[in-house]
């Protein structure tokens, strides 16, 4: 036979025995082949239709077969190698790995007995692996697996591993108890310190802020504690796995995974440092500009000077607009330098957030635009007495989204800015005569009362009212000549806007006293017919009838 002739030419006396074993193996794997027909040559390269198979024994990957040999598929070769190693290790003595070159490739021997045959077709061609590298790596892996299997059978090794595992468990338990004890002790000290600081703070907002910071710190500390516990458990498990030969690959895999994670994190951090430094410089520059803008507009808000036509009422909203624009510009400039900005996930998240803002914040943006319109159009200011629809009050705040009024009864009412802008707004505080507002009181008097007397009585009541100023002087206008009566309107100036309702009430009382004393009947609000007697109150009954 061809194999026998080649084997006889080998100088080593073991070659003939190896050739005979290979021949018998091939004959058993291909029983349908005639004895006189020479066996087919091994495949030089693996075909795409033949799947690869990895020989795994004693919890370790040994070698990956990529081509059939003498009709044996890669899976059959892998299972045969695993069975040979298990059989050889069960024999007495140490099984040392050796190799023997044959025309088909190389024969791997354990303790002088056949394990498997490697061929050049088993190389990792895509990984540019040479046949010598494949042979060296496979021998090393098999020798490690054989040594581990032999050591696992030693009672002293098992007892030693169990003792180390028990000791590691005790140490891990002690460390966990110590960490929990330290956490409780630290929490008690922090709580005592917080209580001491809270007692020294007088501001309720400062106390709430301190409680919020302490709550956040507790959550962060709890997270750090759990991470520490997980690290300790991982190290304990890795140490225990490393004490036993069968589970030692798991320990190596865990250590390799952690090392690779830290390595990737470190490399990513080092690669991201230049871009992070650039983004930091951009944000620092934006912060410097924002601080300069704040200083300028603080001066405008205090009235020290004006800046490009912006006065005190517009200083704060203008500063906010400029600040937002600066930070948006800085974010747009720093965006390409942020870690992960070039990834599809980051871009998709940015598009998703932008879509949510554009769809869900349209009404909010409309409210803000209305607020800026009210501020910059100077329709009203803080402290003005205005009427929005049917509500009259003093302007308390013109916010970005709402405008707040306080009614004379002390009720605070908020109006959305778009409602204020789209409705009717009356500002009673805007008058060319100076600060304050005009109070208007309409009365209806019959035609039988001389209008000059009515004017005199109304002006007399205004002069007797506390809170009504005489400059500019009050005046009376005949607003209507009705079918049965004349309409008069008294206009009086009030400086203290906050007391307008008290002044109005006192003015109405003085008007009644003046008309009752003069015997002139007030026909408000409607006049339909003359009564049988004048509807007046004699002076002797002003304090009430007996």
mmCIF file with all atom_site columns, N, CA and C in Angstrom, residues 48-98:
data_model
loop_
_atom_site.group_PDB
_atom_site.id
_atom_site.type_symbol
_atom_site.label_atom_id
_atom_site.label_alt_id
_atom_site.label_comp_id
_atom_site.label_asym_id
_atom_site.label_entity_id
_atom_site.label_seq_id
_atom_site.pdbx_PDB_ins_code
_atom_site.Cartn_x
_atom_site.Cartn_y
_atom_site.Cartn_z
_atom_site.occupancy
_atom_site.B_iso_or_equiv
_atom_site.pdbx_formal_charge
_atom_site.auth_seq_id
_atom_site.auth_comp_id
_atom_site.auth_asym_id
_atom_site.auth_atom_id
_atom_site.pdbx_PDB_model_num
ATOM 1   N N  . UNK A 1 48 ? -17.258 24.412 1.345  1.00 0.00 ? 48 UNK A N  1
ATOM 2   C CA . UNK A 1 48 ? -18.220 25.289 2.004  1.00 0.00 ? 48 UNK A CA 1
ATOM 3   C C  . UNK A 1 48 ? -19.362 24.495 2.608  1.00 0.00 ? 48 UNK A C  1
ATOM 4   N N  . UNK A 1 49 ? -19.635 23.269 2.059  1.00 0.00 ? 49 UNK A N  1
ATOM 5   C CA . UNK A 1 49 ? -20.775 22.503 2.536  1.00 0.00 ? 49 UNK A CA 1
ATOM 6   C C  . UNK A 1 49 ? -20.468 21.765 3.836  1.00 0.00 ? 49 UNK A C  1
ATOM 7   N N  . UNK A 1 50 ? -19.193 21.620 4.219  1.00 0.00 ? 50 UNK A N  1
ATOM 8   C CA . UNK A 1 50 ? -18.817 20.870 5.408  1.00 0.00 ? 50 UNK A CA 1
ATOM 9   C C  . UNK A 1 50 ? -18.698 21.842 6.581  1.00 0.00 ? 50 UNK A C  1
ATOM 10  N N  . UNK A 1 51 ? -19.517 21.708 7.628  1.00 0.00 ? 51 UNK A N  1
ATOM 11  C CA . UNK A 1 51 ? -19.404 22.626 8.769  1.00 0.00 ? 51 UNK A CA 1
ATOM 12  C C  . UNK A 1 51 ? -18.203 22.271 9.631  1.00 0.00 ? 51 UNK A C  1
ATOM 13  N N  . UNK A 1 52 ? -17.680 23.265 10.305 1.00 0.00 ? 52 UNK A N  1
ATOM 14  C CA . UNK A 1 52 ? -16.549 23.051 11.211 1.00 0.00 ? 52 UNK A CA 1
ATOM 15  C C  . UNK A 1 52 ? -17.045 22.504 12.538 1.00 0.00 ? 52 UNK A C  1
ATOM 16  N N  . UNK A 1 53 ? -16.126 21.918 13.289 1.00 0.00 ? 53 UNK A N  1
ATOM 17  C CA . UNK A 1 53 ? -16.457 21.353 14.595 1.00 0.00 ? 53 UNK A CA 1
ATOM 18  C C  . UNK A 1 53 ? -15.273 21.563 15.522 1.00 0.00 ? 53 UNK A C  1
ATOM 19  N N  . UNK A 1 54 ? -15.555 21.885 16.777 1.00 0.00 ? 54 UNK A N  1
ATOM 20  C CA . UNK A 1 54 ? -14.521 22.171 17.766 1.00 0.00 ? 54 UNK A CA 1
ATOM 21  C C  . UNK A 1 54 ? -14.486 21.040 18.785 1.00 0.00 ? 54 UNK A C  1
ATOM 22  N N  . UNK A 1 55 ? -13.299 20.494 18.992 1.00 0.00 ? 55 UNK A N  1
ATOM 23  C CA . UNK A 1 55 ? -13.098 19.478 20.011 1.00 0.00 ? 55 UNK A CA 1
ATOM 24  C C  . UNK A 1 55 ? -12.975 20.164 21.366 1.00 0.00 ? 55 UNK A C  1
ATOM 25  N N  . UNK A 1 56 ? -13.864 19.838 22.296 1.00 0.00 ? 56 UNK A N  1
ATOM 26  C CA . UNK A 1 56 ? -13.888 20.448 23.621 1.00 0.00 ? 56 UNK A CA 1
ATOM 27  C C  . UNK A 1 56 ? -13.869 19.336 24.657 1.00 0.00 ? 56 UNK A C  1
ATOM 28  N N  . UNK A 1 57 ? -12.908 19.415 25.552 1.00 0.00 ? 57 UNK A N  1
ATOM 29  C CA . UNK A 1 57 ? -12.756 18.371 26.557 1.00 0.00 ? 57 UNK A CA 1
ATOM 30  C C  . UNK A 1 57 ? -12.293 19.003 27.856 1.00 0.00 ? 57 UNK A C  1
ATOM 31  N N  . UNK A 1 58 ? -12.850 18.547 28.938 1.00 0.00 ? 58 UNK A N  1
ATOM 32  C CA . UNK A 1 58 ? -12.554 19.030 30.288 1.00 0.00 ? 58 UNK A CA 1
ATOM 33  C C  . UNK A 1 58 ? -12.730 20.557 30.373 1.00 0.00 ? 58 UNK A C  1
ATOM 34  N N  . UNK A 1 59 ? -13.869 20.994 29.802 1.00 0.00 ? 59 UNK A N  1
ATOM 35  C CA . UNK A 1 59 ? -14.263 22.403 29.890 1.00 0.00 ? 59 UNK A CA 1
ATOM 36  C C  . UNK A 1 59 ? -13.278 23.323 29.178 1.00 0.00 ? 59 UNK A C  1
ATOM 37  N N  . UNK A 1 60 ? -12.615 22.816 28.130 1.00 0.00 ? 60 UNK A N  1
ATOM 38  C CA . UNK A 1 60 ? -11.633 23.611 27.408 1.00 0.00 ? 60 UNK A CA 1
ATOM 39  C C  . UNK A 1 60 ? -11.756 23.339 25.915 1.00 0.00 ? 60 UNK A C  1
ATOM 40  N N  . UNK A 1 61 ? -11.636 24.370 25.117 1.00 0.00 ? 61 UNK A N  1
ATOM 41  C CA . UNK A 1 61 ? -11.596 24.239 23.664 1.00 0.00 ? 61 UNK A CA 1
ATOM 42  C C  . UNK A 1 61 ? -10.188 23.831 23.247 1.00 0.00 ? 61 UNK A C  1
ATOM 43  N N  . UNK A 1 62 ? -10.101 22.744 22.442 1.00 0.00 ? 62 UNK A N  1
ATOM 44  C CA . UNK A 1 62 ? -8.796  22.215 22.060 1.00 0.00 ? 62 UNK A CA 1
ATOM 45  C C  . UNK A 1 62 ? -8.402  22.646 20.651 1.00 0.00 ? 62 UNK A C  1
ATOM 46  N N  . UNK A 1 63 ? -9.225  22.297 19.674 1.00 0.00 ? 63 UNK A N  1
ATOM 47  C CA . UNK A 1 63 ? -8.890  22.586 18.284 1.00 0.00 ? 63 UNK A CA 1
ATOM 48  C C  . UNK A 1 63 ? -10.184 22.571 17.476 1.00 0.00 ? 63 UNK A C  1
ATOM 49  N N  . UNK A 1 64 ? -10.191 23.332 16.401 1.00 0.00 ? 64 UNK A N  1
ATOM 50  C CA . UNK A 1 64 ? -11.331 23.372 15.499 1.00 0.00 ? 64 UNK A CA 1
ATOM 51  C C  . UNK A 1 64 ? -10.956 22.674 14.207 1.00 0.00 ? 64 UNK A C  1
ATOM 52  N N  . UNK A 1 65 ? -11.708 21.637 13.874 1.00 0.00 ? 65 UNK A N  1
ATOM 53  C CA . UNK A 1 65 ? -11.478 20.906 12.629 1.00 0.00 ? 65 UNK A CA 1
ATOM 54  C C  . UNK A 1 65 ? -12.315 21.540 11.524 1.00 0.00 ? 65 UNK A C  1
ATOM 55  N N  . UNK A 1 66 ? -11.664 21.782 10.377 1.00 0.00 ? 66 UNK A N  1
ATOM 56  C CA . UNK A 1 66 ? -12.333 22.487 9.285  1.00 0.00 ? 66 UNK A CA 1
ATOM 57  C C  . UNK A 1 66 ? -12.452 21.657 8.012  1.00 0.00 ? 66 UNK A C  1
ATOM 58  N N  . UNK A 1 67 ? -11.930 20.451 8.013  1.00 0.00 ? 67 UNK A N  1
ATOM 59  C CA . UNK A 1 67 ? -11.956 19.636 6.789  1.00 0.00 ? 67 UNK A CA 1
ATOM 60  C C  . UNK A 1 67 ? -12.122 18.169 7.159  1.00 0.00 ? 67 UNK A C  1
ATOM 61  N N  . UNK A 1 68 ? -12.766 17.389 6.301  1.00 0.00 ? 68 UNK A N  1
ATOM 62  C CA . UNK A 1 68 ? -12.878 15.945 6.561  1.00 0.00 ? 68 UNK A CA 1
ATOM 63  C C  . UNK A 1 68 ? -11.551 15.250 6.285  1.00 0.00 ? 68 UNK A C  1
ATOM 64  N N  . UNK A 1 69 ? -11.371 14.074 6.868  1.00 0.00 ? 69 UNK A N  1
ATOM 65  C CA . UNK A 1 69 ? -10.152 13.287 6.676  1.00 0.00 ? 69 UNK A CA 1
ATOM 66  C C  . UNK A 1 69 ? -10.545 11.822 6.529  1.00 0.00 ? 69 UNK A C  1
ATOM 67  N N  . UNK A 1 70 ? -10.238 11.246 5.360  1.00 0.00 ? 70 UNK A N  1
ATOM 68  C CA . UNK A 1 70 ? -10.531 9.835  5.076  1.00 0.00 ? 70 UNK A CA 1
ATOM 69  C C  . UNK A 1 70 ? -12.011 9.529  5.310  1.00 0.00 ? 70 UNK A C  1
ATOM 70  N N  . UNK A 1 71 ? -12.876 10.448 4.888  1.00 0.00 ? 71 UNK A N  1
ATOM 71  C CA . UNK A 1 71 ? -14.310 10.243 5.017  1.00 0.00 ? 71 UNK A CA 1
ATOM 72  C C  . UNK A 1 71 ? -14.892 10.629 6.363  1.00 0.00 ? 71 UNK A C  1
ATOM 73  N N  . UNK A 1 72 ? -14.024 10.988 7.328  1.00 0.00 ? 72 UNK A N  1
ATOM 74  C CA . UNK A 1 72 ? -14.502 11.423 8.639  1.00 0.00 ? 72 UNK A CA 1
ATOM 75  C C  . UNK A 1 72 ? -14.784 12.929 8.599  1.00 0.00 ? 72 UNK A C  1
ATOM 76  N N  . UNK A 1 73 ? -16.002 13.316 8.955  1.00 0.00 ? 73 UNK A N  1
ATOM 77  C CA . UNK A 1 73 ? -16.368 14.724 8.975  1.00 0.00 ? 73 UNK A CA 1
ATOM 78  C C  . UNK A 1 73 ? -15.656 15.427 10.131 1.00 0.00 ? 73 UNK A C  1
ATOM 79  N N  . UNK A 1 74 ? -15.607 16.755 10.118 1.00 0.00 ? 74 UNK A N  1
ATOM 80  C CA . UNK A 1 74 ? -15.002 17.471 11.249 1.00 0.00 ? 74 UNK A CA 1
ATOM 81  C C  . UNK A 1 74 ? -15.654 17.123 12.585 1.00 0.00 ? 74 UNK A C  1
ATOM 82  N N  . UNK A 1 75 ? -16.966 16.903 12.588 1.00 0.00 ? 75 UNK A N  1
ATOM 83  C CA . UNK A 1 75 ? -17.618 16.540 13.844 1.00 0.00 ? 75 UNK A CA 1
ATOM 84  C C  . UNK A 1 75 ? -17.165 15.179 14.342 1.00 0.00 ? 75 UNK A C  1
ATOM 85  N N  . UNK A 1 76 ? -17.006 14.215 13.423 1.00 0.00 ? 76 UNK A N  1
ATOM 86  C CA . UNK A 1 76 ? -16.527 12.888 13.815 1.00 0.00 ? 76 UNK A CA 1
ATOM 87  C C  . UNK A 1 76 ? -15.098 12.966 14.322 1.00 0.00 ? 76 UNK A C  1
ATOM 88  N N  . UNK A 1 77 ? -14.276 13.754 13.679 1.00 0.00 ? 77 UNK A N  1
ATOM 89  C CA . UNK A 1 77 ? -12.886 13.912 14.141 1.00 0.00 ? 77 UNK A CA 1
ATOM 90  C C  . UNK A 1 77 ? -12.842 14.542 15.530 1.00 0.00 ? 77 UNK A C  1
ATOM 91  N N  . UNK A 1 78 ? -13.698 15.531 15.774 1.00 0.00 ? 78 UNK A N  1
ATOM 92  C CA . UNK A 1 78 ? -13.701 16.186 17.085 1.00 0.00 ? 78 UNK A CA 1
ATOM 93  C C  . UNK A 1 78 ? -14.132 15.217 18.174 1.00 0.00 ? 78 UNK A C  1
ATOM 94  N N  . UNK A 1 79 ? -15.219 14.455 17.917 1.00 0.00 ? 79 UNK A N  1
ATOM 95  C CA . UNK A 1 79 ? -15.678 13.522 18.943 1.00 0.00 ? 79 UNK A CA 1
ATOM 96  C C  . UNK A 1 79 ? -14.641 12.416 19.178 1.00 0.00 ? 79 UNK A C  1
ATOM 97  N N  . UNK A 1 80 ? -13.955 11.972 18.112 1.00 0.00 ? 80 UNK A N  1
ATOM 98  C CA . UNK A 1 80 ? -12.923 10.944 18.273 1.00 0.00 ? 80 UNK A CA 1
ATOM 99  C C  . UNK A 1 80 ? -11.765 11.460 19.114 1.00 0.00 ? 80 UNK A C  1
ATOM 100 N N  . UNK A 1 81 ? -11.349 12.723 18.910 1.00 0.00 ? 81 UNK A N  1
ATOM 101 C CA . UNK A 1 81 ? -10.256 13.294 19.706 1.00 0.00 ? 81 UNK A CA 1
ATOM 102 C C  . UNK A 1 81 ? -10.658 13.389 21.173 1.00 0.00 ? 81 UNK A C  1
ATOM 103 N N  . UNK A 1 82 ? -11.889 13.799 21.455 1.00 0.00 ? 82 UNK A N  1
ATOM 104 C CA . UNK A 1 82 ? -12.345 13.888 22.834 1.00 0.00 ? 82 UNK A CA 1
ATOM 105 C C  . UNK A 1 82 ? -12.355 12.507 23.487 1.00 0.00 ? 82 UNK A C  1
ATOM 106 N N  . UNK A 1 83 ? -12.847 11.489 22.764 1.00 0.00 ? 83 UNK A N  1
ATOM 107 C CA . UNK A 1 83 ? -12.886 10.139 23.318 1.00 0.00 ? 83 UNK A CA 1
ATOM 108 C C  . UNK A 1 83 ? -11.481 9.585  23.550 1.00 0.00 ? 83 UNK A C  1
ATOM 109 N N  . UNK A 1 84 ? -10.556 9.851  22.654 1.00 0.00 ? 84 UNK A N  1
ATOM 110 C CA . UNK A 1 84 ? -9.175  9.362  22.823 1.00 0.00 ? 84 UNK A CA 1
ATOM 111 C C  . UNK A 1 84 ? -8.525  9.984  24.047 1.00 0.00 ? 84 UNK A C  1
ATOM 112 N N  . UNK A 1 85 ? -8.715  11.309 24.243 1.00 0.00 ? 85 UNK A N  1
ATOM 113 C CA . UNK A 1 85 ? -8.115  11.950 25.412 1.00 0.00 ? 85 UNK A CA 1
ATOM 114 C C  . UNK A 1 85 ? -8.710  11.381 26.699 1.00 0.00 ? 85 UNK A C  1
ATOM 115 N N  . UNK A 1 86 ? -10.022 11.222 26.747 1.00 0.00 ? 86 UNK A N  1
ATOM 116 C CA . UNK A 1 86 ? -10.647 10.669 27.953 1.00 0.00 ? 86 UNK A CA 1
ATOM 117 C C  . UNK A 1 86 ? -10.134 9.271  28.248 1.00 0.00 ? 86 UNK A C  1
ATOM 118 N N  . UNK A 1 87 ? -9.934  8.461  27.192 1.00 0.00 ? 87 UNK A N  1
ATOM 119 C CA . UNK A 1 87 ? -9.441  7.101  27.389 1.00 0.00 ? 87 UNK A CA 1
ATOM 120 C C  . UNK A 1 87 ? -7.998  7.093  27.846 1.00 0.00 ? 87 UNK A C  1
ATOM 121 N N  . UNK A 1 88 ? -7.167  7.968  27.262 1.00 0.00 ? 88 UNK A N  1
ATOM 122 C CA . UNK A 1 88 ? -5.734  7.963  27.591 1.00 0.00 ? 88 UNK A CA 1
ATOM 123 C C  . UNK A 1 88 ? -5.508  8.462  29.006 1.00 0.00 ? 88 UNK A C  1
ATOM 124 N N  . UNK A 1 89 ? -6.255  9.493  29.440 1.00 0.00 ? 89 UNK A N  1
ATOM 125 C CA . UNK A 1 89 ? -6.060  10.048 30.776 1.00 0.00 ? 89 UNK A CA 1
ATOM 126 C C  . UNK A 1 89 ? -6.457  9.026  31.842 1.00 0.00 ? 89 UNK A C  1
ATOM 127 N N  . UNK A 1 90 ? -7.397  8.143  31.537 1.00 0.00 ? 90 UNK A N  1
ATOM 128 C CA . UNK A 1 90 ? -7.795  7.133  32.513 1.00 0.00 ? 90 UNK A CA 1
ATOM 129 C C  . UNK A 1 90 ? -6.709  6.094  32.739 1.00 0.00 ? 90 UNK A C  1
ATOM 130 N N  . UNK A 1 91 ? -5.743  6.010  31.839 1.00 0.00 ? 91 UNK A N  1
ATOM 131 C CA . UNK A 1 91 ? -4.657  5.047  32.012 1.00 0.00 ? 91 UNK A CA 1
ATOM 132 C C  . UNK A 1 91 ? -3.675  5.544  33.051 1.00 0.00 ? 91 UNK A C  1
ATOM 133 N N  . UNK A 1 92 ? -2.976  4.663  33.728 1.00 0.00 ? 92 UNK A N  1
ATOM 134 C CA . UNK A 1 92 ? -1.989  5.096  34.728 1.00 0.00 ? 92 UNK A CA 1
ATOM 135 C C  . UNK A 1 92 ? -0.802  5.787  34.049 1.00 0.00 ? 92 UNK A C  1
ATOM 136 N N  . UNK A 1 93 ? -0.159  6.697  34.819 1.00 0.00 ? 93 UNK A N  1
ATOM 137 C CA . UNK A 1 93 ? 0.987   7.418  34.298 1.00 0.00 ? 93 UNK A CA 1
ATOM 138 C C  . UNK A 1 93 ? 0.604   8.785  33.766 1.00 0.00 ? 93 UNK A C  1
ATOM 139 N N  . UNK A 1 94 ? 1.653   9.569  33.503 1.00 0.00 ? 94 UNK A N  1
ATOM 140 C CA . UNK A 1 94 ? 1.462   10.926 32.980 1.00 0.00 ? 94 UNK A CA 1
ATOM 141 C C  . UNK A 1 94 ? 1.437   10.887 31.460 1.00 0.00 ? 94 UNK A C  1
ATOM 142 N N  . UNK A 1 95 ? 0.427   11.516 30.874 1.00 0.00 ? 95 UNK A N  1
ATOM 143 C CA . UNK A 1 95 ? 0.276   11.540 29.424 1.00 0.00 ? 95 UNK A CA 1
ATOM 144 C C  . UNK A 1 95 ? 0.878   12.830 28.883 1.00 0.00 ? 95 UNK A C  1
ATOM 145 N N  . UNK A 1 96 ? 2.089   12.735 28.376 1.00 0.00 ? 96 UNK A N  1
ATOM 146 C CA . UNK A 1 96 ? 2.759   13.904 27.793 1.00 0.00 ? 96 UNK A CA 1
ATOM 147 C C  . UNK A 1 96 ? 2.410   13.991 26.315 1.00 0.00 ? 96 UNK A C  1
ATOM 148 N N  . UNK A 1 97 ? 2.195   15.195 25.835 1.00 0.00 ? 97 UNK A N  1
ATOM 149 C CA . UNK A 1 97 ? 1.829   15.416 24.449 1.00 0.00 ? 97 UNK A CA 1
ATOM 150 C C  . UNK A 1 97 ? 3.082   15.452 23.581 1.00 0.00 ? 97 UNK A C  1
ATOM 151 N N  . UNK A 1 98 ? 3.033   14.674 22.479 1.00 0.00 ? 98 UNK A N  1
ATOM 152 C CA . UNK A 1 98 ? 4.117   14.662 21.485 1.00 0.00 ? 98 UNK A CA 1
ATOM 153 C C  . UNK A 1 98 ? 3.491   14.718 20.103 1.00 0.00 ? 98 UNK A C  1
#
